[in-house]
XYZ file of C-alpha atoms in Angstrom:
377
model
C 0.038 0.017 0.041
C 1.260 3.526 -0.840
C 0.698 6.026 1.921
C 0.861 9.756 1.460
C 4.464 10.259 2.412
C 5.485 8.449 -0.743
C 2.877 10.075 -3.104
C 4.951 13.199 -3.936
C 7.831 11.038 -5.078
C 5.459 8.965 -7.287
C 3.195 11.721 -8.450
C 4.704 11.827 -11.899
C 4.560 8.137 -12.427
C 2.049 6.959 -15.159
C -0.394 4.376 -13.802
C -3.144 2.425 -15.543
C -5.963 3.891 -13.451
C -8.717 6.390 -13.931
C -10.233 8.874 -11.388
C -13.872 9.061 -10.749
C -16.007 11.091 -8.269
C -19.344 10.589 -6.711
C -21.440 13.528 -5.530
C -25.073 14.669 -5.568
C -24.283 15.979 -9.076
C -23.080 12.436 -10.169
C -24.475 9.806 -7.926
C -22.832 6.853 -9.812
C -19.586 8.499 -10.660
C -19.970 7.722 -14.390
C -17.732 9.316 -16.980
C -19.412 12.435 -18.262
C -22.147 12.072 -15.811
C -21.615 15.249 -13.764
C -23.704 18.426 -13.926
C -26.663 16.719 -15.515
C -29.164 16.963 -12.738
C -32.616 18.496 -13.421
C -33.911 18.253 -9.873
C -32.362 18.540 -6.439
C -31.813 20.684 -3.350
C -30.568 23.581 -5.410
C -33.161 23.522 -8.332
C -35.065 26.452 -6.887
C -31.910 28.597 -6.587
C -30.924 27.715 -10.170
C -34.482 28.345 -11.623
C -33.136 31.307 -13.668
C -30.104 29.380 -15.015
C -31.173 25.802 -15.760
C -29.204 22.474 -15.945
C -25.517 22.723 -15.142
C -25.892 25.346 -12.536
C -25.612 23.618 -9.198
C -29.052 22.105 -9.267
C -28.151 19.057 -6.960
C -25.355 20.062 -4.558
C -26.634 18.128 -1.574
C -28.998 15.504 -0.248
C -31.615 15.332 2.608
C -31.530 12.184 4.672
C -34.717 11.553 6.511
C -34.893 10.724 10.155
C -34.110 7.049 10.754
C -33.030 6.337 7.165
C -29.751 5.261 5.701
C -28.330 6.895 2.573
C -25.787 5.368 0.158
C -23.032 7.984 -0.238
C -21.339 5.765 -2.822
C -21.686 2.372 -4.522
C -18.679 1.406 -6.700
C -18.272 -1.700 -8.802
C -15.285 -3.640 -9.406
C -11.601 -2.999 -8.234
C -10.469 0.435 -7.045
C -9.417 2.706 -4.133
C -11.156 5.633 -2.462
C -8.569 8.449 -2.258
C -10.502 11.270 -0.668
C -13.752 12.083 0.947
C -15.089 15.682 1.536
C -18.305 16.036 3.482
C -20.151 18.663 5.521
C -23.376 18.946 7.539
C -24.520 21.040 10.498
C -22.611 20.478 13.751
C -25.719 19.247 15.469
C -25.607 16.199 13.273
C -22.035 15.131 14.039
C -23.025 12.502 16.625
C -26.384 11.513 15.189
C -24.953 10.211 11.966
C -23.256 6.835 11.654
C -20.705 6.404 8.793
C -20.217 2.983 7.430
C -18.014 1.354 4.692
C -18.465 -2.106 3.178
C -15.829 -3.841 0.971
C -16.170 -6.476 -1.764
C -19.954 -7.063 -1.065
C -19.564 -7.900 2.529
C -22.795 -7.801 4.573
C -20.979 -6.494 7.652
C -19.242 -3.099 7.597
C -15.513 -2.566 8.011
C -16.187 0.992 9.228
C -18.930 1.910 11.689
C -18.118 5.249 13.397
C -20.014 8.385 14.337
C -19.652 11.053 11.616
C -17.925 13.584 13.837
C -15.530 11.059 15.559
C -14.362 9.793 12.230
C -13.136 13.274 11.409
C -11.697 13.994 14.805
C -14.626 16.169 15.959
C -16.508 13.986 18.463
C -18.100 16.725 20.734
C -20.402 18.483 18.204
C -18.175 21.595 18.455
C -15.798 22.423 15.708
C -12.082 21.995 16.057
C -9.467 22.718 13.290
C -7.480 19.521 12.468
C -4.340 19.756 10.325
C -3.163 16.120 9.875
C -2.042 14.109 6.922
C -5.098 11.793 6.845
C -7.831 13.922 8.411
C -8.384 17.701 7.777
C -11.222 19.481 9.411
C -11.588 22.976 8.099
C -13.889 25.979 8.959
C -16.716 25.474 9.558
C -17.059 21.773 9.394
C -15.416 20.957 6.057
C -14.304 17.372 6.784
C -11.735 15.604 4.665
C -10.352 12.104 4.791
C -7.318 10.964 2.851
C -7.243 7.483 4.410
C -6.469 5.074 1.327
C -9.410 2.732 1.089
C -8.580 -0.086 -1.499
C -11.089 -2.782 -2.546
C -11.009 -5.609 -4.877
C -14.586 -6.224 -5.885
C -16.804 -3.146 -5.033
C -17.268 -0.630 -2.181
C -20.249 0.892 -0.465
C -20.208 4.019 1.788
C -23.397 4.812 3.803
C -24.717 7.415 6.430
C -27.499 6.377 8.819
C -29.472 9.231 10.438
C -30.263 8.080 13.939
C -31.912 11.445 14.888
C -35.544 12.421 14.894
C -35.124 15.194 12.174
C -34.157 15.084 8.554
C -30.541 16.365 7.939
C -28.838 17.920 4.867
C -25.552 16.581 3.635
C -23.047 17.824 1.033
C -20.388 15.394 -0.038
C -17.925 14.270 -2.651
C -16.139 10.821 -2.796
C -13.131 10.682 -5.121
C -11.739 7.251 -6.147
C -9.586 5.393 -8.624
C -10.785 2.527 -10.740
C -8.433 -0.110 -12.166
C -5.141 -1.066 -10.691
C -4.212 -4.186 -8.843
C -5.257 -4.206 -5.180
C -4.946 -7.942 -4.683
C -2.033 -7.390 -2.220
C -3.686 -4.461 -0.298
C -5.337 -4.778 3.079
C -8.766 -3.377 3.825
C -9.341 -0.226 5.890
C -11.294 -0.673 9.106
C -12.545 1.736 11.777
C -14.358 0.863 15.003
C -15.924 3.013 17.700
C -16.389 2.289 21.432
C -17.612 4.436 24.278
C -17.315 4.046 28.102
C -19.745 6.465 29.589
C -18.832 6.395 32.376
C -15.860 4.062 32.433
C -16.355 1.201 34.875
C -14.399 1.213 38.213
C -10.879 -0.148 37.901
C -11.301 -1.076 34.304
C -9.344 0.236 31.274
C -11.254 1.497 28.338
C -11.155 -1.033 25.437
C -10.204 0.580 22.119
C -10.005 -2.585 20.068
C -10.326 -6.333 20.749
C -10.680 -9.780 19.149
C -9.186 -8.883 15.804
C -7.973 -11.913 13.775
C -5.713 -11.729 10.773
C -2.676 -9.996 9.519
C -2.470 -6.215 9.189
C -1.317 -2.972 10.781
C -2.834 -0.680 13.371
C -2.676 2.924 12.071
C -4.594 5.404 14.209
C -6.506 6.341 17.349
C -8.886 9.212 17.973
C -10.355 9.754 21.441
C -13.021 12.152 22.650
C -12.194 12.274 26.300
C -14.633 13.829 28.851
C -13.255 14.376 32.297
C -15.483 13.863 35.239
C -13.075 14.649 38.092
C -10.957 17.555 39.182
C -7.173 17.331 38.655
C -5.039 15.756 35.939
C -6.702 12.846 34.087
C -4.032 11.418 31.750
C -1.627 9.296 33.784
C -3.060 6.108 32.225
C -1.017 3.828 29.846
C -2.114 2.601 26.442
C -1.375 -1.023 25.786
C -1.219 -3.057 22.556
C -1.725 -6.751 22.891
C -0.440 -8.278 19.705
C -0.512 -11.821 18.110
C -0.106 -14.260 20.929
C -0.162 -11.762 23.804
C -2.548 -12.746 26.728
C -1.693 -11.367 30.225
C 0.851 -8.688 29.156
C 1.125 -6.514 26.054
C 4.008 -6.276 23.621
C 3.675 -2.441 23.524
C 2.961 -0.465 26.739
C 2.867 3.333 26.711
C 4.036 5.705 29.547
C 1.009 8.067 29.800
C -1.994 9.343 27.827
C -0.390 12.615 26.878
C 2.828 10.744 25.842
C 0.966 8.542 23.448
C -0.607 11.546 21.774
C 2.837 13.213 21.472
C 2.582 15.782 24.276
C 4.252 15.879 27.669
C 3.686 17.271 31.231
C -0.073 17.189 31.095
C -0.390 19.241 27.873
C -0.065 22.227 30.289
C 2.118 25.143 29.266
C 2.833 27.218 32.384
C 0.647 30.264 32.483
C -1.399 29.035 29.468
C -2.891 25.763 30.707
C -4.099 23.058 28.259
C -2.818 24.037 24.806
C -4.213 22.765 21.589
C -1.911 21.478 18.810
C -2.365 19.729 15.518
C 0.450 18.185 13.486
C 0.566 15.711 10.500
C 0.704 12.669 12.687
C -0.602 13.536 16.198
C -2.436 16.313 18.084
C -4.857 17.524 20.700
C -6.872 19.937 18.499
C -9.757 20.369 20.995
C -10.045 21.681 24.458
C -13.551 22.482 25.608
C -13.557 24.334 28.965
C -16.420 24.823 31.372
C -18.540 27.890 31.071
C -19.738 27.948 34.686
C -23.253 26.994 33.690
C -24.435 24.081 31.433
C -20.933 23.184 30.027
C -19.862 21.848 33.324
C -16.994 19.475 32.487
C -13.699 19.679 30.496
C -13.656 17.848 27.188
C -10.763 16.955 24.910
C -10.174 15.559 21.432
C -6.933 13.891 20.549
C -5.506 11.844 17.633
C -2.493 9.678 16.912
C -1.773 8.432 13.354
C 0.672 5.534 13.078
C 1.604 6.477 9.444
C 5.497 6.438 9.768
C 5.286 3.851 12.620
C 2.400 1.436 11.903
C 1.865 -1.326 14.499
C 2.269 -4.581 12.545
C 0.643 -7.790 13.612
C 0.887 -11.239 12.098
C -2.070 -13.158 13.470
C -4.288 -10.562 15.097
C -4.806 -7.909 17.841
C -6.313 -9.529 21.023
C -6.748 -6.065 22.577
C -5.812 -2.457 22.675
C -6.862 -0.538 25.873
C -6.177 2.571 27.791
C -6.323 3.443 31.480
C -7.886 6.533 33.007
C -5.740 7.621 35.889
C -5.565 10.766 38.002
C -4.039 11.535 41.396
C -5.225 11.292 44.948
C -3.473 12.357 48.143
C -0.186 10.753 49.033
C 1.009 10.706 45.516
C -1.221 7.751 44.658
C -2.939 7.105 41.374
C -6.658 7.627 41.259
C -8.632 5.435 38.870
C -11.143 7.623 37.032
C -14.656 7.051 35.703
C -14.486 9.353 32.665
C -16.516 9.513 29.454
C -14.168 7.992 26.825
C -15.143 7.506 23.149
C -12.417 6.026 20.908
C -12.123 5.348 17.228
C -9.520 2.774 16.091
C -8.221 2.689 12.551
C -6.386 -0.380 11.146
C -5.766 -2.284 7.859
C -6.610 -6.005 7.749
C -6.172 -8.781 5.291
C -9.950 -9.391 5.176
C -13.003 -7.122 4.586
C -14.721 -7.879 7.925
C -13.650 -8.223 11.463
C -15.101 -8.703 14.925
C -16.694 -5.502 15.996
C -18.859 -4.083 18.883
C -22.595 -3.924 18.611
C -23.954 -0.956 16.773
C -24.443 2.105 19.064
C -27.853 3.455 19.694
C -28.777 7.157 19.457
C -28.584 7.238 23.258
C -25.157 5.527 23.124
C -23.895 8.251 20.634
C -25.458 11.341 22.353
C -23.492 14.334 23.583
C -25.073 17.419 25.015
C -25.516 19.910 22.122
C -24.667 23.600 22.724
C -24.733 25.502 26.021
C -28.538 25.240 26.813
C -30.035 23.287 29.745
C -31.778 20.941 27.301
C -29.804 19.606 24.315
C -32.636 20.254 21.896
C -33.032 23.926 22.581
C -31.534 25.966 19.738
C -30.616 22.775 17.798
C -30.484 22.989 13.926
C -32.834 21.677 12.508
C -35.154 22.326 15.559
C -35.856 19.397 17.777
C -39.423 19.988 19.164
C -40.794 18.356 22.273
C -42.304 14.859 21.681
C -44.845 12.896 23.570
């Protein structure tokens, strides 16, 4: 597989592939199929101009329904996804990806978490594989190869219809018989059980490489919260892991509590790791600190030969006497990995209640939401 760091060196290489793109202006990505729409969400705006003038820039996904973002036949590779919707939809939409006609998804992640924005509040992300730009322009550059078809979907788990703008760019042709399949899984501990690490991934069988972690971490206690270690149990590991970190901020590339003296928690975003989001209490309804952190193993992928029994992370703070304090925080993690097969063991699909975070700064999450969420019996 060719990752982005090599792409500049090979950009001039002639390859037997063709580029295609799926959007509301070309739902099947066909050659010469763009800009032909005669109806769509922009038809009224283009009434003076006619076909070819942004008649179908977006789609409306009804409450409770699943929409196919892309259906691709044959062999190929998704190279870029751009997508946007209102911030209030970032934890009510589930993004899924299916490879080679599989019935089970390889990717099942809340929309916002996949793009390192898990709290329904925008954070700028400047990384090599994920870019989140003002105000909610989400981009993925994760290579997603497939051998016999691909399907991307969005499920709207909310009670209101939502509007989505998107574009999926991909290559057709090429030989992907030696490529692994992209997977992403989401898990949430809310709150974390007592004296129990948060599980990021478990029960994965096959050969591949672990390539990334995003965590939306909600702190429920005073004091520092990131003393916990992350552990990677690889291949035949059982009681003890092959890879053991030294602290939460260490794994995400920071140090000394992410605390610059005199400035406090300090956001940062780099090509491979970052803490782009710090949400501070407002003294009213935003009562706890919330953080968003990512770590991409692009130059240092974690290879495994037969599987990943488990990846987990501890939540540790401090109590008196310089003793560690196990915490019961709200931790939602997204694990990215490549695997030699299109399906893998995964957690149960989260419900709308499992996904929910409090929207905005009002006493009730529905107040001021867009679209409005009216009281229901």
